[in-house]
PDB file of C-alpha atoms in Angstrom:
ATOM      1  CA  UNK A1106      -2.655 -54.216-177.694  1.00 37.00           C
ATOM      2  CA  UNK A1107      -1.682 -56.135-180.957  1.00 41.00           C
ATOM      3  CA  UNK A1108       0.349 -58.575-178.745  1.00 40.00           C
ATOM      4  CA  UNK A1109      -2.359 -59.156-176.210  1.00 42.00           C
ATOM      5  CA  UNK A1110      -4.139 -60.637-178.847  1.00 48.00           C
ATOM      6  CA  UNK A1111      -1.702 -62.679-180.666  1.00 46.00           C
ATOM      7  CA  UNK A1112      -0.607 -64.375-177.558  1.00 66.00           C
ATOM      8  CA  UNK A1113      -3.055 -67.212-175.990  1.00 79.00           C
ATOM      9  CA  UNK A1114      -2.867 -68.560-172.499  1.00 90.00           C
ATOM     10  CA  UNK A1115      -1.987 -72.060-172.503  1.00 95.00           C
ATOM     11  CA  UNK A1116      -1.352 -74.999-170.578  1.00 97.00           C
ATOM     12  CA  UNK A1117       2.073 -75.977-169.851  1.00 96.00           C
ATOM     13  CA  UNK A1118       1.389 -78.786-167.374  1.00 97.00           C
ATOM     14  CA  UNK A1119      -1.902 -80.795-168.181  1.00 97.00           C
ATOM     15  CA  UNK A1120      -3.105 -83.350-165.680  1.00 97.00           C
ATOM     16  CA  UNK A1121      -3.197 -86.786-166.578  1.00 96.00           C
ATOM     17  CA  UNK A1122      -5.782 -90.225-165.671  1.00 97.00           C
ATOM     18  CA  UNK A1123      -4.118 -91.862-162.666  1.00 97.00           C
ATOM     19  CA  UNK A1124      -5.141 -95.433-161.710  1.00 97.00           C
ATOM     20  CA  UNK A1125      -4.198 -96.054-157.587  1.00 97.00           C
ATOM     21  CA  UNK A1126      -4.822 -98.547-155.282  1.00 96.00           C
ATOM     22  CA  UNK A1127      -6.527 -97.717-152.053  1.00 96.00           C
ATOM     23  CA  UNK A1128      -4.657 -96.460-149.884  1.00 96.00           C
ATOM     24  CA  UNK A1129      -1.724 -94.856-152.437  1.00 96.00           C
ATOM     25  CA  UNK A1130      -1.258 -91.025-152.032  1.00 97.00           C
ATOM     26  CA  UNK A1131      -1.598 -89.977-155.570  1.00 97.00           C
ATOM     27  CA  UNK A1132      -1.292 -86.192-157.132  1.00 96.00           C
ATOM     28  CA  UNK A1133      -2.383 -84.196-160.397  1.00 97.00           C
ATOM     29  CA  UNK A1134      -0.585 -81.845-161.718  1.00 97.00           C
ATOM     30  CA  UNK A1135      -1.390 -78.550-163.302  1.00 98.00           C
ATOM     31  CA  UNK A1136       0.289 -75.248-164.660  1.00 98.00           C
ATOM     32  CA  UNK A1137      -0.501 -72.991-167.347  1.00 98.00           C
ATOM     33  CA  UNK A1138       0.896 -69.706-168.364  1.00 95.00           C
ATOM     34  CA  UNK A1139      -0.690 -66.284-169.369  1.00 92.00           C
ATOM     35  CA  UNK A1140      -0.013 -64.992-173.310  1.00 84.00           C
ATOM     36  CA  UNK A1141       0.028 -61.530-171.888  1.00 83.00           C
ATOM     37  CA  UNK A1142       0.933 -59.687-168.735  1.00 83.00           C
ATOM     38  CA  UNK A1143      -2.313 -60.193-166.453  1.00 86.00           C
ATOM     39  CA  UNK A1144      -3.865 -58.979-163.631  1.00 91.00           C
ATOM     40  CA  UNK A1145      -4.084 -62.291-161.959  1.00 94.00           C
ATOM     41  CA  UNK A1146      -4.565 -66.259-162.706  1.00 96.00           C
ATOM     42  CA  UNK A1147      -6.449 -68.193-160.697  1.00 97.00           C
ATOM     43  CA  UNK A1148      -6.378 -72.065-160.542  1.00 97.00           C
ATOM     44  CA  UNK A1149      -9.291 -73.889-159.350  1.00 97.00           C
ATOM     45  CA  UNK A1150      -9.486 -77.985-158.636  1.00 98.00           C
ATOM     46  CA  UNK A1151     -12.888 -79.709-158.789  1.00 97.00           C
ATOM     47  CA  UNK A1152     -13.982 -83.043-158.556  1.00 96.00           C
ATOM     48  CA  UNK A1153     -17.074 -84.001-161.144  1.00 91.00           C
ATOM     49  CA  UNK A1154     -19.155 -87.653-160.551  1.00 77.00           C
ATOM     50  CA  UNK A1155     -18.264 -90.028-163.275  1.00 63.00           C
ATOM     51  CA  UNK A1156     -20.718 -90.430-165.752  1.00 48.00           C
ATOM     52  CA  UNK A1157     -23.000 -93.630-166.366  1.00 50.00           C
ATOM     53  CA  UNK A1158     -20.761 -94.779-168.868  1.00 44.00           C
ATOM     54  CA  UNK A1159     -17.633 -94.012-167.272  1.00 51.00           C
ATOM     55  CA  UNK A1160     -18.287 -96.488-164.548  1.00 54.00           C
ATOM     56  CA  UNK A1161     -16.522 -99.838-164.308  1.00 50.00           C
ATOM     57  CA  UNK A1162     -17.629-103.385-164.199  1.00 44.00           C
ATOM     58  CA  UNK A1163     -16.049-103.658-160.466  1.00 49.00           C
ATOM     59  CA  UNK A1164     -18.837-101.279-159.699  1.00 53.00           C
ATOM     60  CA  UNK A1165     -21.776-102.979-161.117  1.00 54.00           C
ATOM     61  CA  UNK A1166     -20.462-106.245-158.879  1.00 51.00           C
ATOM     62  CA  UNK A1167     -20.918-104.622-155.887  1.00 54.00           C
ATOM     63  CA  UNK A1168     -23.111-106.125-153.365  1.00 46.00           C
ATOM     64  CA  UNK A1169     -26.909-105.395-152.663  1.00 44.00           C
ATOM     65  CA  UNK A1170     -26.469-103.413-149.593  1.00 44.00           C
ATOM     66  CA  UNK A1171     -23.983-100.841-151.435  1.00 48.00           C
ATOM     67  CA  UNK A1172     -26.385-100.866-154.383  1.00 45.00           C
ATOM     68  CA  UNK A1173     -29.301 -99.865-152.099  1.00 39.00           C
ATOM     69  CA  UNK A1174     -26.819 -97.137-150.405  1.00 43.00           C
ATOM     70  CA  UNK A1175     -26.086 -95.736-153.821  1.00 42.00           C
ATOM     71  CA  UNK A1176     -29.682 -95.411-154.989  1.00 39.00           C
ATOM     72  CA  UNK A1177     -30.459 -93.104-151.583  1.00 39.00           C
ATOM     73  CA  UNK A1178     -28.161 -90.165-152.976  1.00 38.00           C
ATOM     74  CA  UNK A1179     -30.212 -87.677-154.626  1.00 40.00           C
ATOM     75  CA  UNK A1180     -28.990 -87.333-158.452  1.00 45.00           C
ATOM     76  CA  UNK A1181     -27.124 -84.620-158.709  1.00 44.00           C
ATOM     77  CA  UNK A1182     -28.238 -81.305-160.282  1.00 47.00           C
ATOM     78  CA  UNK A1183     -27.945 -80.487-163.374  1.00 47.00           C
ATOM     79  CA  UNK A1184     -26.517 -76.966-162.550  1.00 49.00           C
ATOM     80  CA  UNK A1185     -24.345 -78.421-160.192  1.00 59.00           C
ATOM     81  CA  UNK A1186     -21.001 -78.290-161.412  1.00 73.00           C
ATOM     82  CA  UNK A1187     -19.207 -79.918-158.579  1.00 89.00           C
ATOM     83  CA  UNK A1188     -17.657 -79.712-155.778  1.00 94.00           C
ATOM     84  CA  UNK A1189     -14.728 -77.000-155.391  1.00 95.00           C
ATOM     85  CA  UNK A1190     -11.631 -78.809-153.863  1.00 96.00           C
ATOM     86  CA  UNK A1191      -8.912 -75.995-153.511  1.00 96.00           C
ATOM     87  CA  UNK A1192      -8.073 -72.573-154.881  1.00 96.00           C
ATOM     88  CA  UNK A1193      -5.128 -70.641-155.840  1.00 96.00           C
ATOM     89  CA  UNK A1194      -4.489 -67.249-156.660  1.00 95.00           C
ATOM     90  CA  UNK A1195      -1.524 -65.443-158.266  1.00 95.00           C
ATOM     91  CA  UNK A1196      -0.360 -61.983-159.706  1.00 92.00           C
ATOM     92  CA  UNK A1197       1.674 -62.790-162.667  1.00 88.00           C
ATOM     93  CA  UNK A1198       1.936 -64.824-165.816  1.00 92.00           C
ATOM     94  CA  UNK A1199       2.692 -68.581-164.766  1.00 94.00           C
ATOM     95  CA  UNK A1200       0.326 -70.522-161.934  1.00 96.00           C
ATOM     96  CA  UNK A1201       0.777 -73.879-161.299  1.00 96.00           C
ATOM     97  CA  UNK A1202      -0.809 -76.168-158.962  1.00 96.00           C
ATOM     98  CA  UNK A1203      -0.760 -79.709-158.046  1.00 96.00           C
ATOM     99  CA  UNK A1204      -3.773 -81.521-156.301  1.00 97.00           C
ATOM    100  CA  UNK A1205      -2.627 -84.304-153.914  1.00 97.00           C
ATOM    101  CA  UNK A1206      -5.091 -86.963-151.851  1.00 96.00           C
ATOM    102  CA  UNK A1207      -3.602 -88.555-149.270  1.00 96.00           C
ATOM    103  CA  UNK A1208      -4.599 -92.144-148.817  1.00 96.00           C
ATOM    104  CA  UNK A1209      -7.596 -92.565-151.457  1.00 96.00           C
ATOM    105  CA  UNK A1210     -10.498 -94.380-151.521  1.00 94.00           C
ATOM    106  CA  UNK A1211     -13.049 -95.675-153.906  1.00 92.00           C
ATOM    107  CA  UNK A1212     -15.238 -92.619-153.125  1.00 92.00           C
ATOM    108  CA  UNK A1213     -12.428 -90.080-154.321  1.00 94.00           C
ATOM    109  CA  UNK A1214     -12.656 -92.361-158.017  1.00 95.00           C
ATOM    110  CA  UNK A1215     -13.899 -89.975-160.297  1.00 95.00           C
ATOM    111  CA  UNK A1216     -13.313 -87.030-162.469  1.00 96.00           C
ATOM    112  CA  UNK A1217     -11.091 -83.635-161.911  1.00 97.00           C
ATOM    113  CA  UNK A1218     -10.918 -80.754-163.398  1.00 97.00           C
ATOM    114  CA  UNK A1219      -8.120 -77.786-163.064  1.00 98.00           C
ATOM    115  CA  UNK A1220      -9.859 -74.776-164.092  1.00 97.00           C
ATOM    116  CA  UNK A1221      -7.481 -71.379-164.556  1.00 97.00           C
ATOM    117  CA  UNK A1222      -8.770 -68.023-164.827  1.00 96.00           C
ATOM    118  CA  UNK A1223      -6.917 -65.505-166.615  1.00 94.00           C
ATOM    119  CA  UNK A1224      -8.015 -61.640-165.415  1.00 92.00           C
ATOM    120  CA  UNK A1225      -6.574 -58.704-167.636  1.00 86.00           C
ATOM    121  CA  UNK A1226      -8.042 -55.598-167.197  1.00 82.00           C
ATOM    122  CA  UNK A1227     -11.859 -56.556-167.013  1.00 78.00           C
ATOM    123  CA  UNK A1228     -11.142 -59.481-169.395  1.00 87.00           C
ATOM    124  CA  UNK A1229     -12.180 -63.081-167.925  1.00 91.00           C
ATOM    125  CA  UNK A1230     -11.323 -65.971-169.882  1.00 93.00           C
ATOM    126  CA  UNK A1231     -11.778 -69.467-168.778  1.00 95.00           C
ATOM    127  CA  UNK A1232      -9.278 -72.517-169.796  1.00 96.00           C
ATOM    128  CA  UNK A1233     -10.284 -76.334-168.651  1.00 97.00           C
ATOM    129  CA  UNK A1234      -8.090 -79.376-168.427  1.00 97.00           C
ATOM    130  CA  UNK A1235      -9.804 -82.686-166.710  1.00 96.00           C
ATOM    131  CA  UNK A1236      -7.895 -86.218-165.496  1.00 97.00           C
ATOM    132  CA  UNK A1237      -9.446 -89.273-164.234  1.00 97.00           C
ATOM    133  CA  UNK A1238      -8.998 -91.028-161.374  1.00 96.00           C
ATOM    134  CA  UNK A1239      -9.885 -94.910-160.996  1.00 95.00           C
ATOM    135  CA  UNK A1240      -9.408 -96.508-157.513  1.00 95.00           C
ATOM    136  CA  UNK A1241      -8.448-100.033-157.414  1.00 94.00           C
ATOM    137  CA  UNK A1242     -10.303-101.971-154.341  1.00 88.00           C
ATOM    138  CA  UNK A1243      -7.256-103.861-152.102  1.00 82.00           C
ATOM    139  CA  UNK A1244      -7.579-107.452-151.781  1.00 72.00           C
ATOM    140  CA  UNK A1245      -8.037-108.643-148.458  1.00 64.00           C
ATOM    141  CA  UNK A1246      -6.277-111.848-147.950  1.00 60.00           C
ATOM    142  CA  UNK A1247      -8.026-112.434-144.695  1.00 55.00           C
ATOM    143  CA  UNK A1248     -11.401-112.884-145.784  1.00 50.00           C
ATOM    144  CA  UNK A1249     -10.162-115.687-148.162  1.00 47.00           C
ATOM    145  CA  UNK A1250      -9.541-119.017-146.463  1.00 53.00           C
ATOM    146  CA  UNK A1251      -8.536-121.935-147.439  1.00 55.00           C
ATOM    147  CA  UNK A1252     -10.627-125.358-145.633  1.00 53.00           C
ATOM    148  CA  UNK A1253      -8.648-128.567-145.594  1.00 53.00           C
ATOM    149  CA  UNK A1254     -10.752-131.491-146.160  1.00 51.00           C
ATOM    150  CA  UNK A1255     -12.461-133.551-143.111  1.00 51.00           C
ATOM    151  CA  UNK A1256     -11.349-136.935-142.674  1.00 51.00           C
ATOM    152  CA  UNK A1257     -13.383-137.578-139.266  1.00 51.00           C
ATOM    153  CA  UNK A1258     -16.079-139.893-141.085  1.00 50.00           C
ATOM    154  CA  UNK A1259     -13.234-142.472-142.179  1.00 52.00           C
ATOM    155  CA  UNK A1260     -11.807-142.277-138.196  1.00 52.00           C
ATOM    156  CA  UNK A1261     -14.781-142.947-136.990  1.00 52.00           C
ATOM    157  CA  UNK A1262     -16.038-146.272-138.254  1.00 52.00           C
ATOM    158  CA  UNK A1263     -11.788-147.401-137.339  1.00 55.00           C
ATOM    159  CA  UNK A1264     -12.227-146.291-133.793  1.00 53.00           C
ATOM    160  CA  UNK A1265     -16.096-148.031-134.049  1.00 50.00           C
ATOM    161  CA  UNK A1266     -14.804-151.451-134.996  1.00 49.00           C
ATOM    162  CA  UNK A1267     -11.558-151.281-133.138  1.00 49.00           C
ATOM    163  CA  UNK A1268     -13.599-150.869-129.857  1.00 51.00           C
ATOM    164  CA  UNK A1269     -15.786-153.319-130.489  1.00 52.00           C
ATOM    165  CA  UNK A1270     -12.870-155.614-131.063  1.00 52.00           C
ATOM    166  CA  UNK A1271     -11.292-154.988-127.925  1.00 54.00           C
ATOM    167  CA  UNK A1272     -14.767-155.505-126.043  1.00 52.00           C
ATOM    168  CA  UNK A1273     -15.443-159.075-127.992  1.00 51.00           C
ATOM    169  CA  UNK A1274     -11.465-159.803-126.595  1.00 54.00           C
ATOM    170  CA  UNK A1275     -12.712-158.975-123.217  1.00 54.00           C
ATOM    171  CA  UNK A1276     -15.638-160.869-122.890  1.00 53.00           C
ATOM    172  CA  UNK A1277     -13.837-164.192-124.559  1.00 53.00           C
ATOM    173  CA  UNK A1278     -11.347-163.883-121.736  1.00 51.00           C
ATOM    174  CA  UNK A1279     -13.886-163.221-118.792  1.00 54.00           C
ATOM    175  CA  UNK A1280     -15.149-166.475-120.000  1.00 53.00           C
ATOM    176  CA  UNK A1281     -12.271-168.422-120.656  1.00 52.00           C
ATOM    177  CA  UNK A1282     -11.416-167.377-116.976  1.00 48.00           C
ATOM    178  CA  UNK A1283     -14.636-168.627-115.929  1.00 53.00           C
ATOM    179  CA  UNK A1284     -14.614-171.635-117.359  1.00 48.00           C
ATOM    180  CA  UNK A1285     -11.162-172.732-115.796  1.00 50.00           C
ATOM    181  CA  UNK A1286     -11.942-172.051-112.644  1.00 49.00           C
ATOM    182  CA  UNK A1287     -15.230-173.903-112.463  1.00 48.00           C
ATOM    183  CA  UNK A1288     -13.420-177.027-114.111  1.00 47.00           C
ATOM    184  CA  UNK A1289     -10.638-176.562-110.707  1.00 51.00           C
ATOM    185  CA  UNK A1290     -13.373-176.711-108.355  1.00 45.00           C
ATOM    186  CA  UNK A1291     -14.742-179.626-109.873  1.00 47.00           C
ATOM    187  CA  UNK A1292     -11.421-181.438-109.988  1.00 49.00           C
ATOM    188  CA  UNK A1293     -11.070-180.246-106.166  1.00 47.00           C
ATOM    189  CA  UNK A1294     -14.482-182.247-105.347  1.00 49.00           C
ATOM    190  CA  UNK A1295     -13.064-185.408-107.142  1.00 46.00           C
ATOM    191  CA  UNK A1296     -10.393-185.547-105.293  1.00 45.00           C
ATOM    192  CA  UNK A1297     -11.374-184.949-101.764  1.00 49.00           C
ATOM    193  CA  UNK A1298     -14.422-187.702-102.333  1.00 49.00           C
ATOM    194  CA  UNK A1299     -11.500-190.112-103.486  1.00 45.00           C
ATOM    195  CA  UNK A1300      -9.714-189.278-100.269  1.00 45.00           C
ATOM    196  CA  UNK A1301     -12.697-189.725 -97.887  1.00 47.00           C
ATOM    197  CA  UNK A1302     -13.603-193.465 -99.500  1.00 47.00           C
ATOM    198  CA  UNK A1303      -9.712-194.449 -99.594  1.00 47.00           C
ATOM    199  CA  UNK A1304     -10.524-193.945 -95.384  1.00 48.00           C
ATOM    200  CA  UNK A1305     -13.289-195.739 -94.801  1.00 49.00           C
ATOM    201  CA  UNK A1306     -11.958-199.022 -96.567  1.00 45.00           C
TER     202      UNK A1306
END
């Protein structure tokens, strides 16, 4: 009896704040061992909502449509005192169990708690140890693009002005083509009217 009381229940494996990307399996460990001989330990893991002040400055930047999302939860109640992930049970003195999420998210980002019951002989007593876990958003390197800059207003004045060149070329020589050829026909006249009077003298 004497040594039931002198020995306490303790923790021999507390869990500790994790900070993960999304996407990272991540685990929390947890163990504790019983003073005495008891009738059974009992771990518990529960996830708890971060408080207001717990929340990060990443969260507050979050767009409108997430905001509005948010504010359509109910607040949770009071009495509420989370949600119950997982339960183990043991006969013994030593219990240990680790909490693992596969693949987390920003909604798992939050706080845990590893709750142990210790049962000897009509006897409850309750022992508490609570972690944090902040979830890192991924950057997506696809949504970020980099534009090269448009040089289509300096090609098109070149191309303007170069076509306008080689139209002002083609017109010169449509007339320098005409004018030849009306100065041969009038040479052509000259000289058949000099033929005709060489004949009649």
């Amino acid at each position: 009896m004497y040594g039931r009381l002198c020995f306490a229940g303790r923790f021999t494996d507390l869990p500790s704040n994790i900070t993960a990307r999304e996407g990272q399996n991540i685990e929390m460990a947890c163990a504790f061992q019983s003073g005495t001989t008891s009738v059974y330990l009992e771990i518990q893991w529960w996830f708890i909502r971060a408080p207001e002040e717990l929340r990060t400055s990443e969260e507050e930047e979050e767009s409108e449509e997430e905001e509005t999302e948010m504010e359509l939860i109910p607040e949770p109640d009071p009495d509420d005192e989370g949600t119950k992930i997982s339960t183990v049970k043991v006969q013994g003195n030593d219990i240990s169990h680790k909490l693992q999420i596969a693949r987390v998210s920003k909604s798992d980002e939050g706080l845990y708690e590893c709750r142990v019951t210790d049962a000897n002989y009509g006897e409850l007593k309750e022992y508490k140890a609570q972690a944090y876990l902040k979830v890192n958003a991924t950057v997506r390197r696809g949504l970020i693009k980099k534009t090269s800059p448009l040089h289509l207003t300096n090609k098109k004045p070149r191309k303007s002005s170069a076509a306008l060149g080689q139209d002002s070329n083609d017109m010169n020589s449509d007339q320098h083509s005409q004018s030849s050829s009306t100065s041969q026909a009038s040479q052509s006249k000259t000289v058949k009217h000099s033929a005709g009077s060489g004949r009649n003298d």
